[in-house]
């Protein structure tokens, strides 16, 4: 944490954490990171910066430590993916407001403003670019099925107050939740557009952490896995409909056999066998689907944490301290020992 001398513009009521999943790739990104550190130092008294670091892939850390104060390098196991690195820095951040970002996006967003907006309104503030995304609609549909909010123009940068970060980390798929916010009424989202500049590059989110094709393939794969609960619900509904259809067809076969004088030989037994088979398979698939759905609900986190803030007019701890006559001495008010005179 930074503990420089306070100035009139510094806020000392917040601890800010800047978390990056990868170190800067070149001197330009390092300069942007250093400029951000200076901007934070003028706006906030207490702040830290966390960077997921792999010595075998990212090289030496001396340059980073010399250019950025209050830096924490998290040495991760070799081969950790982008999502594992992002989850690691999000979990280790200790700030009241945590900003998850990438070094390639720092020059296009007002990071201090995002942090202050997230703290003042208690919302998740996410950066938004204007580039086209060929997989935008597909990703949005799959994300909605997985319980995640995926915008076609969302960037890697998001600012979260501590309470909202806890909601994100409690999601069943935390790896994707730290990149795409969960669909949750307790998690309001505000987006901040990048500055209008005709020379802005086309954003390819996270391209500094690996091939973009592999990243998008991993996203689609994990979104497919995360949508399992909703897929099981649809399968259960379809199986229940198939069971109902089998029962109706069996009744139809019995009515035809009882009312018509001439029925093709073997039609009734074949129809009855098919209908009963459909009833059995539909009922079996329905039972398996709802059973697996129940297992997933038991293994995932529940919605018991509904309170994200508290306000009370009573300072209980201060009242107890007054009643028990407890005094806390600060560094400037250290009690001096009393010397009794010889007359006493």
mmCIF file of N, CA, C and O in Angstrom, residues 67-107:
data_model
loop_
_atom_site.group_PDB
_atom_site.id
_atom_site.type_symbol
_atom_site.label_atom_id
_atom_site.label_comp_id
_atom_site.label_asym_id
_atom_site.label_seq_id
_atom_site.Cartn_x
_atom_site.Cartn_y
_atom_site.Cartn_z
ATOM 1 N N UNK A 67 9.900 0.125 -11.864
ATOM 2 C CA UNK A 67 9.063 1.150 -12.487
ATOM 3 C C UNK A 67 7.757 1.388 -11.736
ATOM 4 O O UNK A 67 7.171 2.472 -11.857
ATOM 5 N N UNK A 68 7.280 0.409 -10.978
ATOM 6 C CA UNK A 68 5.957 0.511 -10.367
ATOM 7 C C UNK A 68 6.088 0.336 -8.865
ATOM 8 O O UNK A 68 6.540 -0.719 -8.390
ATOM 9 N N UNK A 69 5.708 1.317 -8.071
ATOM 10 C CA UNK A 69 5.687 1.138 -6.613
ATOM 11 C C UNK A 69 4.471 0.332 -6.181
ATOM 12 O O UNK A 69 3.517 0.160 -6.940
ATOM 13 N N UNK A 70 4.525 -0.148 -4.966
ATOM 14 C CA UNK A 70 3.402 -0.886 -4.370
ATOM 15 C C UNK A 70 2.987 -2.080 -5.225
ATOM 16 O O UNK A 70 1.812 -2.383 -5.374
ATOM 17 N N UNK A 71 3.971 -2.743 -5.809
ATOM 18 C CA UNK A 71 3.703 -3.839 -6.742
ATOM 19 C C UNK A 71 3.784 -5.176 -6.025
ATOM 20 O O UNK A 71 4.710 -5.429 -5.249
ATOM 21 N N UNK A 72 2.795 -6.044 -6.303
ATOM 22 C CA UNK A 72 2.803 -7.424 -5.827
ATOM 23 C C UNK A 72 2.785 -8.342 -7.040
ATOM 24 O O UNK A 72 1.843 -8.329 -7.827
ATOM 25 N N UNK A 73 3.836 -9.120 -7.205
ATOM 26 C CA UNK A 73 3.916 -10.083 -8.291
ATOM 27 C C UNK A 73 3.484 -11.448 -7.773
ATOM 28 O O UNK A 73 4.070 -11.963 -6.812
ATOM 29 N N UNK A 74 2.480 -12.009 -8.392
ATOM 30 C CA UNK A 74 1.980 -13.320 -7.993
ATOM 31 C C UNK A 74 2.568 -14.366 -8.926
ATOM 32 O O UNK A 74 2.218 -14.426 -10.114
ATOM 33 N N UNK A 75 3.470 -15.158 -8.413
ATOM 34 C CA UNK A 75 4.111 -16.200 -9.216
ATOM 35 C C UNK A 75 3.172 -17.398 -9.289
ATOM 36 O O UNK A 75 2.913 -18.072 -8.282
ATOM 37 N N UNK A 76 2.674 -17.677 -10.481
ATOM 38 C CA UNK A 76 1.735 -18.760 -10.685
ATOM 39 C C UNK A 76 2.445 -19.978 -11.263
ATOM 40 O O UNK A 76 3.582 -19.893 -11.745
ATOM 41 N N UNK A 77 1.744 -21.101 -11.221
ATOM 42 C CA UNK A 77 2.333 -22.313 -11.768
ATOM 43 C C UNK A 77 2.488 -22.169 -13.281
ATOM 44 O O UNK A 77 1.690 -21.490 -13.942
ATOM 45 N N UNK A 78 3.487 -22.802 -13.857
ATOM 46 C CA UNK A 78 3.688 -22.678 -15.310
ATOM 47 C C UNK A 78 2.494 -23.232 -16.078
ATOM 48 O O UNK A 78 1.873 -24.219 -15.690
ATOM 49 N N UNK A 79 2.174 -22.565 -17.168
ATOM 50 C CA UNK A 79 1.099 -23.029 -18.026
ATOM 51 C C UNK A 79 -0.285 -22.595 -17.596
ATOM 52 O O UNK A 79 -1.275 -23.067 -18.180
ATOM 53 N N UNK A 80 -0.413 -21.732 -16.607
ATOM 54 C CA UNK A 80 -1.743 -21.264 -16.184
ATOM 55 C C UNK A 80 -2.383 -20.471 -17.313
ATOM 56 O O UNK A 80 -1.753 -19.623 -17.945
ATOM 57 N N UNK A 81 -3.668 -20.737 -17.561
ATOM 58 C CA UNK A 81 -4.376 -20.060 -18.645
ATOM 59 C C UNK A 81 -4.718 -18.630 -18.253
ATOM 60 O O UNK A 81 -4.543 -18.217 -17.097
ATOM 61 N N UNK A 82 -5.225 -17.898 -19.222
ATOM 62 C CA UNK A 82 -5.601 -16.513 -18.966
ATOM 63 C C UNK A 82 -6.647 -16.418 -17.870
ATOM 64 O O UNK A 82 -6.581 -15.559 -16.988
ATOM 65 N N UNK A 83 -7.630 -17.305 -17.898
ATOM 66 C CA UNK A 83 -8.703 -17.247 -16.920
ATOM 67 C C UNK A 83 -8.212 -17.630 -15.536
ATOM 68 O O UNK A 83 -8.666 -17.068 -14.528
ATOM 69 N N UNK A 84 -7.285 -18.584 -15.438
ATOM 70 C CA UNK A 84 -6.712 -18.922 -14.132
ATOM 71 C C UNK A 84 -5.897 -17.758 -13.578
ATOM 72 O O UNK A 84 -5.924 -17.476 -12.370
ATOM 73 N N UNK A 85 -5.166 -17.072 -14.439
ATOM 74 C CA UNK A 85 -4.375 -15.928 -13.982
ATOM 75 C C UNK A 85 -5.281 -14.796 -13.512
ATOM 76 O O UNK A 85 -5.011 -14.143 -12.497
ATOM 77 N N UNK A 86 -6.359 -14.568 -14.240
ATOM 78 C CA UNK A 86 -7.278 -13.498 -13.859
ATOM 79 C C UNK A 86 -7.977 -13.832 -12.549
ATOM 80 O O UNK A 86 -8.178 -12.961 -11.695
ATOM 81 N N UNK A 87 -8.368 -15.095 -12.362
ATOM 82 C CA UNK A 87 -8.986 -15.507 -11.114
ATOM 83 C C UNK A 87 -8.014 -15.382 -9.954
ATOM 84 O O UNK A 87 -8.391 -14.989 -8.841
ATOM 85 N N UNK A 88 -6.739 -15.684 -10.186
ATOM 86 C CA UNK A 88 -5.746 -15.607 -9.115
ATOM 87 C C UNK A 88 -5.579 -14.185 -8.609
ATOM 88 O O UNK A 88 -5.586 -13.935 -7.395
ATOM 89 N N UNK A 89 -5.439 -13.222 -9.510
ATOM 90 C CA UNK A 89 -5.242 -11.838 -9.069
ATOM 91 C C UNK A 89 -6.520 -11.282 -8.443
ATOM 92 O O UNK A 89 -6.463 -10.480 -7.507
ATOM 93 N N UNK A 90 -7.690 -11.712 -8.947
ATOM 94 C CA UNK A 90 -8.944 -11.242 -8.347
ATOM 95 C C UNK A 90 -9.116 -11.791 -6.937
ATOM 96 O O UNK A 90 -9.619 -11.100 -6.045
ATOM 97 N N UNK A 91 -8.691 -13.020 -6.719
ATOM 98 C CA UNK A 91 -8.838 -13.625 -5.391
ATOM 99 C C UNK A 91 -7.862 -13.046 -4.386
ATOM 100 O O UNK A 91 -8.161 -12.972 -3.189
ATOM 101 N N UNK A 92 -6.688 -12.638 -4.831
ATOM 102 C CA UNK A 92 -5.662 -12.129 -3.929
ATOM 103 C C UNK A 92 -5.770 -10.642 -3.667
ATOM 104 O O UNK A 92 -5.119 -10.135 -2.759
ATOM 105 N N UNK A 93 -6.571 -9.928 -4.441
ATOM 106 C CA UNK A 93 -6.720 -8.478 -4.227
ATOM 107 C C UNK A 93 -7.423 -8.213 -2.902
ATOM 108 O O UNK A 93 -8.370 -8.896 -2.536
ATOM 109 N N UNK A 94 -6.951 -7.204 -2.179
ATOM 110 C CA UNK A 94 -7.480 -6.901 -0.851
ATOM 111 C C UNK A 94 -8.136 -5.530 -0.794
ATOM 112 O O UNK A 94 -8.536 -5.079 0.275
ATOM 113 N N UNK A 95 -8.278 -4.858 -1.916
ATOM 114 C CA UNK A 95 -8.793 -3.494 -1.914
ATOM 115 C C UNK A 95 -10.282 -3.403 -1.682
ATOM 116 O O UNK A 95 -11.034 -4.360 -1.885
ATOM 117 N N UNK A 96 -10.718 -2.220 -1.263
ATOM 118 C CA UNK A 96 -12.146 -1.929 -1.171
ATOM 119 C C UNK A 96 -12.778 -1.868 -2.554
ATOM 120 O O UNK A 96 -13.958 -2.172 -2.716
ATOM 121 N N UNK A 97 -12.002 -1.439 -3.541
ATOM 122 C CA UNK A 97 -12.414 -1.470 -4.944
ATOM 123 C C UNK A 97 -11.305 -2.169 -5.710
ATOM 124 O O UNK A 97 -10.129 -1.829 -5.572
ATOM 125 N N UNK A 98 -11.686 -3.159 -6.520
ATOM 126 C CA UNK A 98 -10.728 -3.952 -7.287
ATOM 127 C C UNK A 98 -10.973 -3.693 -8.765
ATOM 128 O O UNK A 98 -12.106 -3.794 -9.246
ATOM 129 N N UNK A 99 -9.907 -3.352 -9.472
ATOM 130 C CA UNK A 99 -9.991 -3.120 -10.912
ATOM 131 C C UNK A 99 -9.257 -4.255 -11.616
ATOM 132 O O UNK A 99 -8.041 -4.387 -11.495
ATOM 133 N N UNK A 100 -10.004 -5.080 -12.350
ATOM 134 C CA UNK A 100 -9.419 -6.128 -13.181
ATOM 135 C C UNK A 100 -9.219 -5.555 -14.569
ATOM 136 O O UNK A 100 -10.159 -5.055 -15.188
ATOM 137 N N UNK A 101 -8.002 -5.646 -15.089
ATOM 138 C CA UNK A 101 -7.719 -4.982 -16.359
ATOM 139 C C UNK A 101 -6.585 -5.693 -17.073
ATOM 140 O O UNK A 101 -6.048 -6.709 -16.599
ATOM 141 N N UNK A 102 -6.212 -5.151 -18.220
ATOM 142 C CA UNK A 102 -5.075 -5.621 -19.010
ATOM 143 C C UNK A 102 -4.236 -4.422 -19.385
ATOM 144 O O UNK A 102 -4.753 -3.305 -19.565
ATOM 145 N N UNK A 103 -2.945 -4.629 -19.510
ATOM 146 C CA UNK A 103 -2.045 -3.518 -19.793
ATOM 147 C C UNK A 103 -2.341 -2.863 -21.139
ATOM 148 O O UNK A 103 -2.095 -1.673 -21.324
ATOM 149 N N UNK A 104 -2.894 -3.617 -22.084
ATOM 150 C CA UNK A 104 -3.171 -3.066 -23.411
ATOM 151 C C UNK A 104 -4.356 -2.114 -23.424
ATOM 152 O O UNK A 104 -4.567 -1.415 -24.422
ATOM 153 N N UNK A 105 -5.165 -2.065 -22.368
ATOM 154 C CA UNK A 105 -6.364 -1.236 -22.360
ATOM 155 C C UNK A 105 -6.239 0.005 -21.489
ATOM 156 O O UNK A 105 -7.161 0.826 -21.467
ATOM 157 N N UNK A 106 -5.136 0.161 -20.791
ATOM 158 C CA UNK A 106 -5.045 1.239 -19.814
ATOM 159 C C UNK A 106 -5.025 2.613 -20.456
ATOM 160 O O UNK A 106 -5.435 3.595 -19.841
ATOM 161 N N UNK A 107 -4.544 2.715 -21.683
ATOM 162 C CA UNK A 107 -4.437 4.023 -22.314
ATOM 163 C C UNK A 107 -5.736 4.549 -22.882
ATOM 164 O O UNK A 107 -5.770 5.689 -23.370
#
